[in-house]
mmCIF file of C-alpha atoms and ligand atoms in Angstrom:
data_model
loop_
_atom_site.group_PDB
_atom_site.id
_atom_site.type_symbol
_atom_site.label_atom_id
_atom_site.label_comp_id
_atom_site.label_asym_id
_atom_site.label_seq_id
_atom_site.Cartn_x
_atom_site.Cartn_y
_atom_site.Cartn_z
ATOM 1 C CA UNK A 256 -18.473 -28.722 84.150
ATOM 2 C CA UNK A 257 -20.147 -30.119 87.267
ATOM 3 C CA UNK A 258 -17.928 -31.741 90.249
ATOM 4 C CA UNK A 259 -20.270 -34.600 90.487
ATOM 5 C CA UNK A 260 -17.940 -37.624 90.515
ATOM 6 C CA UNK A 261 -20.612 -40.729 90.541
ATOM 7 C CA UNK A 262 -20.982 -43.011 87.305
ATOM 8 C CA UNK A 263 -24.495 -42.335 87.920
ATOM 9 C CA UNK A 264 -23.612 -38.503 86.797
ATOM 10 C CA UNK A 265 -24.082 -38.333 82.789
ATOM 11 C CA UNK A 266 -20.819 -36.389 83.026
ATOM 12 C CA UNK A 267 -18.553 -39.363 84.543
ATOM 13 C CA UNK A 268 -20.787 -41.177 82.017
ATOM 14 C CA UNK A 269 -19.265 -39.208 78.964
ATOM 15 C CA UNK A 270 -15.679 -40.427 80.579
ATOM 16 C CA UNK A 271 -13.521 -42.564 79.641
ATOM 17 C CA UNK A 272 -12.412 -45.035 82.353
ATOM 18 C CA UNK A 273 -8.716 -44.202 82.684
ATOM 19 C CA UNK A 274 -10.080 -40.525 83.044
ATOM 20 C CA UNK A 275 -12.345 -41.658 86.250
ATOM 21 C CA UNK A 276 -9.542 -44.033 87.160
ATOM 22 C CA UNK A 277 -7.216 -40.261 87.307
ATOM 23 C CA UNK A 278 -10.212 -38.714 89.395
ATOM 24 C CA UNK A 279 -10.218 -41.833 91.607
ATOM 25 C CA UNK A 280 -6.216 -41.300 91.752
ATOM 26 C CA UNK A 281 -6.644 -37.258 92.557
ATOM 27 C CA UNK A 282 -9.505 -38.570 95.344
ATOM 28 C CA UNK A 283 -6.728 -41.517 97.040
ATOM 29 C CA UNK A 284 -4.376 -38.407 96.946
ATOM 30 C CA UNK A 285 -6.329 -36.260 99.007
ATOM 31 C CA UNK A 286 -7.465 -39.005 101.402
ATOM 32 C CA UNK A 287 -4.179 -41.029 101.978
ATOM 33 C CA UNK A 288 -1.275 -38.630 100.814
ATOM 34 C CA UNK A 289 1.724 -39.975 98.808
ATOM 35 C CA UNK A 290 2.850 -43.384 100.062
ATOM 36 C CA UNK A 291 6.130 -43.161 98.819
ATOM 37 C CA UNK A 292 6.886 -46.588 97.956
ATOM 38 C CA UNK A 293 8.032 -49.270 97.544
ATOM 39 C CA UNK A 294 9.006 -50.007 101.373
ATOM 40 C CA UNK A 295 12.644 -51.325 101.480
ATOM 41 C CA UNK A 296 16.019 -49.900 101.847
ATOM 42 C CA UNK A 297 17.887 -51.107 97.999
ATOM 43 C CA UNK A 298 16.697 -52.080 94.844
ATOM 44 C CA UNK A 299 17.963 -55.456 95.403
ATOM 45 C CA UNK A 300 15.818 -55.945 98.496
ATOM 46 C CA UNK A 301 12.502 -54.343 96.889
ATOM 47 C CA UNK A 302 13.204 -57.626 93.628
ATOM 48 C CA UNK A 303 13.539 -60.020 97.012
ATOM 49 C CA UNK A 304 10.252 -58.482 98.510
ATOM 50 C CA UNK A 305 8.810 -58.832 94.887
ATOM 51 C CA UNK A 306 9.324 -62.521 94.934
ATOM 52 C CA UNK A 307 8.904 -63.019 98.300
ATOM 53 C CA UNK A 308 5.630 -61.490 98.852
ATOM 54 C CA UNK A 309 3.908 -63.699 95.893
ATOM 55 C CA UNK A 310 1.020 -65.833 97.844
ATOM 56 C CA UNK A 311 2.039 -64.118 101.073
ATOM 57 C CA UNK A 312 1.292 -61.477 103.273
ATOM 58 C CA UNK A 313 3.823 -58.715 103.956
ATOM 59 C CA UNK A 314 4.277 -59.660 107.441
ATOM 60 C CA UNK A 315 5.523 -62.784 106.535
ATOM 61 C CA UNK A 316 8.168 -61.109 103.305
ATOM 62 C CA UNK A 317 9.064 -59.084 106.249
ATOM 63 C CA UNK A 318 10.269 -61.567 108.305
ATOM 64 C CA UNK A 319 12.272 -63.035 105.727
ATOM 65 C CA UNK A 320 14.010 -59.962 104.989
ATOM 66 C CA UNK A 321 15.047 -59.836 108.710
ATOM 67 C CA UNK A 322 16.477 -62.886 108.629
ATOM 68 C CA UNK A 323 18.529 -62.764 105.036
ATOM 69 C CA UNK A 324 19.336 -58.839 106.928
ATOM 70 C CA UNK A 325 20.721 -61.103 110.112
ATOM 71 C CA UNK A 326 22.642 -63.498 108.125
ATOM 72 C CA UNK A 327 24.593 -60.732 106.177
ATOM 73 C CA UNK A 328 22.848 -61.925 102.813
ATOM 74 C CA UNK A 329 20.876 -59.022 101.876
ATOM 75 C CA UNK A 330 22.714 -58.359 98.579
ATOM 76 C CA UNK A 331 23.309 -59.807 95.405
ATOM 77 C CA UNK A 332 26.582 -61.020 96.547
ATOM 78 C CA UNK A 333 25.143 -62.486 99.670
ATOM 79 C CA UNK A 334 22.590 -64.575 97.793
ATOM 80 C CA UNK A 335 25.292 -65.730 95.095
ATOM 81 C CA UNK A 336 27.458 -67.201 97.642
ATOM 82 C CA UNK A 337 24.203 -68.698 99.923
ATOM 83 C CA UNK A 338 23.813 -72.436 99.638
ATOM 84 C CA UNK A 339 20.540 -73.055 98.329
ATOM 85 C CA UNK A 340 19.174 -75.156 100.966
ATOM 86 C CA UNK A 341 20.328 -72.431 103.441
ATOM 87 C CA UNK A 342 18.665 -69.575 101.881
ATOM 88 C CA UNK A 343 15.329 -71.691 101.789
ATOM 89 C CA UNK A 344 15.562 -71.696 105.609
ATOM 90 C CA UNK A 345 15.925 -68.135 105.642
ATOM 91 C CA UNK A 346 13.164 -66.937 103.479
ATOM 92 C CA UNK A 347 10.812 -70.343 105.031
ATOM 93 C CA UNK A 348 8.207 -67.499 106.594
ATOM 94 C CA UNK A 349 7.408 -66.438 102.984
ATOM 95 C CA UNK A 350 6.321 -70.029 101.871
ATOM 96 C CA UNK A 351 6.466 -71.717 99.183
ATOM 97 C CA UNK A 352 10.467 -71.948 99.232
ATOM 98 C CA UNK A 353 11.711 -73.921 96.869
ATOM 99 C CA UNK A 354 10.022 -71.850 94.167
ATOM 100 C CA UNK A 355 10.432 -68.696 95.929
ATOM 101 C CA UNK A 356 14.661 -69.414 96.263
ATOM 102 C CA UNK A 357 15.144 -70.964 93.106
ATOM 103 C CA UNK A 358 13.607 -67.813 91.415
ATOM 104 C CA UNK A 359 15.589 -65.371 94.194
ATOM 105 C CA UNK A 360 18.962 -67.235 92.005
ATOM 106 C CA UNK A 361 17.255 -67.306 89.032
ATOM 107 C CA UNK A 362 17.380 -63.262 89.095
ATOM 108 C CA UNK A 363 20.821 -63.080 90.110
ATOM 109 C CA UNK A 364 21.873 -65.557 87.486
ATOM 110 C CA UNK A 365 20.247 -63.353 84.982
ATOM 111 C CA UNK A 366 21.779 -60.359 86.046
ATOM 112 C CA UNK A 367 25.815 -61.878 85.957
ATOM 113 C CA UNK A 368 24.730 -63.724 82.426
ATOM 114 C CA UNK A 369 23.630 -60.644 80.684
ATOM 115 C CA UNK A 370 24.347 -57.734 82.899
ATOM 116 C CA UNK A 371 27.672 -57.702 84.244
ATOM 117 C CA UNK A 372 25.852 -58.871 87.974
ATOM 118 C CA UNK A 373 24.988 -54.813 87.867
ATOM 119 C CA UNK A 374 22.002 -53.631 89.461
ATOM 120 C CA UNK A 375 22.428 -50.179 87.545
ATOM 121 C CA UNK A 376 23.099 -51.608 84.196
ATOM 122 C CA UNK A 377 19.739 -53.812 84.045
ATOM 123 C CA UNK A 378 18.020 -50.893 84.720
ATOM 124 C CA UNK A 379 19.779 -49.198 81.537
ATOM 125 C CA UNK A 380 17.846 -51.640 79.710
ATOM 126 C CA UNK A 381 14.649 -51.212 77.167
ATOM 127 C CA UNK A 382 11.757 -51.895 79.278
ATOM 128 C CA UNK A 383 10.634 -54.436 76.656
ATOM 129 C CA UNK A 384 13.932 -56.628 76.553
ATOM 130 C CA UNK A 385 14.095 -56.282 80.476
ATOM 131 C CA UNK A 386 10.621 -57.471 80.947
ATOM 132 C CA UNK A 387 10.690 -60.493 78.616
ATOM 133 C CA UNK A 388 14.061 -61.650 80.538
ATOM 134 C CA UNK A 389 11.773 -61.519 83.776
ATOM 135 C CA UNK A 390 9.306 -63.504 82.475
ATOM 136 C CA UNK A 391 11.248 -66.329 81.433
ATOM 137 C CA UNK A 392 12.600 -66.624 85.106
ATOM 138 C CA UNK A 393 10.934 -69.488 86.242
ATOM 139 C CA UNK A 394 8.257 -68.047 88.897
ATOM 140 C CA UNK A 395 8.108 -64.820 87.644
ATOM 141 C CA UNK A 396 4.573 -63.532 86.012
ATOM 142 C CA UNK A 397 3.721 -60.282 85.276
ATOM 143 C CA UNK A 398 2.830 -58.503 88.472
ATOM 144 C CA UNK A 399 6.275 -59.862 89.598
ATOM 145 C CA UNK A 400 7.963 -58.784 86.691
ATOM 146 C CA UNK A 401 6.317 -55.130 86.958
ATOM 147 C CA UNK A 402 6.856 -54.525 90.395
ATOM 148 C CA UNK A 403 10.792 -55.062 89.948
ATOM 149 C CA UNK A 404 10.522 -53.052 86.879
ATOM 150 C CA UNK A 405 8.603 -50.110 88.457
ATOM 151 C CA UNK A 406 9.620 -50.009 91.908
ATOM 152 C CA UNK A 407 13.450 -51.848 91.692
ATOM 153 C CA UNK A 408 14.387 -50.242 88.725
ATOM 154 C CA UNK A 409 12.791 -47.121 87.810
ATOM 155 C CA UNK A 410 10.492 -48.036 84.221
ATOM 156 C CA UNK A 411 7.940 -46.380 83.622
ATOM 157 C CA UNK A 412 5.251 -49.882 84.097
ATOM 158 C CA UNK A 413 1.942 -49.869 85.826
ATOM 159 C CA UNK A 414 1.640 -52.824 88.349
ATOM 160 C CA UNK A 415 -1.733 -54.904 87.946
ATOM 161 C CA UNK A 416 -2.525 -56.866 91.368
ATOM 162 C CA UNK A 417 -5.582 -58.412 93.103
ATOM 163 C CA UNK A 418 -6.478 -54.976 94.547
ATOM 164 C CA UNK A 419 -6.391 -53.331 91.235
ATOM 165 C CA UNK A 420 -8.400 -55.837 89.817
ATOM 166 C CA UNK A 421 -10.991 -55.299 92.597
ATOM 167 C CA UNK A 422 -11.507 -51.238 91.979
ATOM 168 C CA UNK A 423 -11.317 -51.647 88.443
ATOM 169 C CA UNK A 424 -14.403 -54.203 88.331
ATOM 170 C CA UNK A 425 -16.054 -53.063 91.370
ATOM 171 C CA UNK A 426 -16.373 -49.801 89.961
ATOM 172 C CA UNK A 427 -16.878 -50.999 85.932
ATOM 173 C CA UNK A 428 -13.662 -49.595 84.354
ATOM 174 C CA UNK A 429 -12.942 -52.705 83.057
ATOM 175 C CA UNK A 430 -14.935 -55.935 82.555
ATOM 176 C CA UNK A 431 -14.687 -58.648 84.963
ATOM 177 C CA UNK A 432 -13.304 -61.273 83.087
ATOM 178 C CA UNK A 433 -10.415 -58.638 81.571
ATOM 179 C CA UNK A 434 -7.161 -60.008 81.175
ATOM 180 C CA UNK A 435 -4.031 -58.651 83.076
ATOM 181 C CA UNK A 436 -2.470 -56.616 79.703
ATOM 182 C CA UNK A 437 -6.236 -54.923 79.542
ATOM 183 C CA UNK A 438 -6.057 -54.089 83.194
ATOM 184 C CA UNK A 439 -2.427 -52.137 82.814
ATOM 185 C CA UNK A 440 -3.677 -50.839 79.814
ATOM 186 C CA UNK A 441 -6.278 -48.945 81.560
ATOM 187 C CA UNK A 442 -3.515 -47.986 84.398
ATOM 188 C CA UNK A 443 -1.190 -46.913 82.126
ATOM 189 C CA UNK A 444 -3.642 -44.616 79.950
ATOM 190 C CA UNK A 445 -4.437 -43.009 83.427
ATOM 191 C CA UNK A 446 -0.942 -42.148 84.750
ATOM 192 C CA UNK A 447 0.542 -40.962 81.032
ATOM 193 C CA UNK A 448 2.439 -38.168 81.898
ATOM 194 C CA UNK A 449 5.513 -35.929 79.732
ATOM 195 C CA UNK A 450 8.274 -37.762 80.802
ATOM 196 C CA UNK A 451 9.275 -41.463 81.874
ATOM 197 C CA UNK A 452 10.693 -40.256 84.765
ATOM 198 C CA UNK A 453 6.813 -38.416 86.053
ATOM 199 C CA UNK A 454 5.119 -41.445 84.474
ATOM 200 C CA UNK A 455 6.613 -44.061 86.992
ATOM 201 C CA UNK A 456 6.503 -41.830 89.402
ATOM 202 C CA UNK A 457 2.529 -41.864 88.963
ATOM 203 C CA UNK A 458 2.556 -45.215 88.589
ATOM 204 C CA UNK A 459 4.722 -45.841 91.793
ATOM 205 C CA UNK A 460 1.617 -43.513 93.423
ATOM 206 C CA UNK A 461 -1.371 -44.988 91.796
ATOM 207 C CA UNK A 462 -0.749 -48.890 92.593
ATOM 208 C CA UNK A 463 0.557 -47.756 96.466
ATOM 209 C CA UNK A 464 -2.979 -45.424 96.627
ATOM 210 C CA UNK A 465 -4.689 -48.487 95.119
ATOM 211 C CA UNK A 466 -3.198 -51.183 97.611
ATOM 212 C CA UNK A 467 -4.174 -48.288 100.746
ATOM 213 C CA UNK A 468 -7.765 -48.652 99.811
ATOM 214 C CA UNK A 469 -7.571 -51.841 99.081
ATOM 215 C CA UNK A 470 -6.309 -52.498 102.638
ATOM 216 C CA UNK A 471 -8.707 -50.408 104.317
ATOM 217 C CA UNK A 472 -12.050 -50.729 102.278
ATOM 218 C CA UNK A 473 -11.534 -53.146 99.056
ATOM 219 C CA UNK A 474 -11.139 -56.475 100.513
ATOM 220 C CA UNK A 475 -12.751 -59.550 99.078
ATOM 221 C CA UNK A 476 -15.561 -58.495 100.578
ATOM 222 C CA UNK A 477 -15.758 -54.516 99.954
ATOM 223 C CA UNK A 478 -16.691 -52.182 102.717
ATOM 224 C CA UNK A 479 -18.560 -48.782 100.515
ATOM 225 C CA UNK A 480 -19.506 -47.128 103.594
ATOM 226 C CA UNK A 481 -16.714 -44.812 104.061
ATOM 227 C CA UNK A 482 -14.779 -45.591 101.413
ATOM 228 C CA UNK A 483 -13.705 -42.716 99.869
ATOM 229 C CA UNK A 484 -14.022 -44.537 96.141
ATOM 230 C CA UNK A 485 -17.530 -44.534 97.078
ATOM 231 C CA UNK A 486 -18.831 -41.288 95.091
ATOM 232 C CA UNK A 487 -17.592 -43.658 92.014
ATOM 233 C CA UNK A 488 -19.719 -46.722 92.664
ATOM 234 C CA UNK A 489 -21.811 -47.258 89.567
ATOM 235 C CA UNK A 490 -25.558 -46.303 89.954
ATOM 236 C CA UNK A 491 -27.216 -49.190 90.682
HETATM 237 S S1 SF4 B 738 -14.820 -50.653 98.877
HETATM 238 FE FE1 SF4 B 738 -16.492 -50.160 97.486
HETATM 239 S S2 SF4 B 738 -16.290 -47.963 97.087
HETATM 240 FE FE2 SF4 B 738 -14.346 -48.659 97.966
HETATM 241 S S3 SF4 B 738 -13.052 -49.138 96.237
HETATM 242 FE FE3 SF4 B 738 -14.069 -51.037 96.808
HETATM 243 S S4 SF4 B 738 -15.920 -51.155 95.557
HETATM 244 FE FE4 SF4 B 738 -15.141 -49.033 95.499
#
């Protein structure tokens, strides 16, 4: 078997795409290292930087953190007991705050309705059940959904997002008008591993690697020279 990793090669030809999408995970590997994600200090706060960071940068999720953090409200009990109209002023630097807040209760509803207001016993549930309760939170799609499923509580989900959808088109593993299910299809296929546990732990790894390159090279404009995704381009 040759090492040549371009589409161009008739051997990455032969592959399927979630195989080149595991070469392309191998290659972030090597470059970046694990990232270790996702970066917050509870569960609870990664579903509040889930939400939060919808439409938004990071910098600006941050700051809201810091402030719910400086108010004492950083928990589920903190946000039960928060006036709504206060804990729009706290999370303002994320935008879009009425949405954002109503959904922040929307979650915590959820989890005292049908979960006994327990972080650990939502996570106990099928991945299935637990992801068709997120979606019928008002603001909640499916990267939102996936992200608290992956990176809050532990199921074993791959996490479609705009930098995802970038590699995966840019380099031809999917088509461009594919559909977000089609896109975590593909993710999915490529981090399969024995166990649950080692499957969301490649899929923690995967979308983290993804979002580094994204940062660095795969912007809405992409930057090839460099990148180390390059060797996948297709031939053109
Ligand atoms: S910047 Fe270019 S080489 Fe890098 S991931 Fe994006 S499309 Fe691929």
């Amino acid at each position: 078997m040759t090492d040549c990793k371009s589409s161009s090669c008739s051997t990455v030809r032969l592959r399927e795409p979630h195989q080149v999408l595991r070469d392309i995970y191998g290659t972030l590997l090597e470059t970046y290292g694990q990232r270790n994600w996702w970066p917050a200090e509870t569960p609870f706060e990664v579903v509040l930087g889930a939400i939060l960071t919808q439409g938004t940068a990071w910098r600006s999720v941050e700051r809201s953190i810091a402030n719910l953090q400086g108010a004492g409200l950083l928990t589920v009990e903190g946000i039960r007991s928060v006036p709504e109209e206060h804990l729009r002023e706290l999370i303002r630097p994320s935008g879009f705050i009425v949405r954002k807040a109503g959904c922040i209760r929307a979650f915590v509803h959820l989890l005292d309705e049908h979960h006994g207001g327990s972080l650990q016993q939502v996570a106990r549930q099928p991945t299935d059940v637990l992801r068709r309760q997120l979606l019928a939170l008002s603001g909640v799609g499916p990267e939102t959904a996936d992200a608290i499923l992956l990176y809050a509580l532990g199921h074993p989900v791959f996490v479609v997002d705009e930098y995802f959808r970038r590699v995966a088109t840019r380099h031809e593993l999917v088509d461009s008008n594919a559909r977000y299910a089609e896109m975590q299809r593909l993710g999915d296929l490529a981090i399969a591993s024995e166990t649950a546990e080692e499957t969301a732990q490649h899929a923690n790894e995967l979308h983290a690697l993804i979002v580094e390159v994204g940062k660095h090279h795969c912007g809405p404009a992409p930057r090839c020279e460099g990148c180390p995704l390059q060797p996948y381009l297709p031939a053109r």
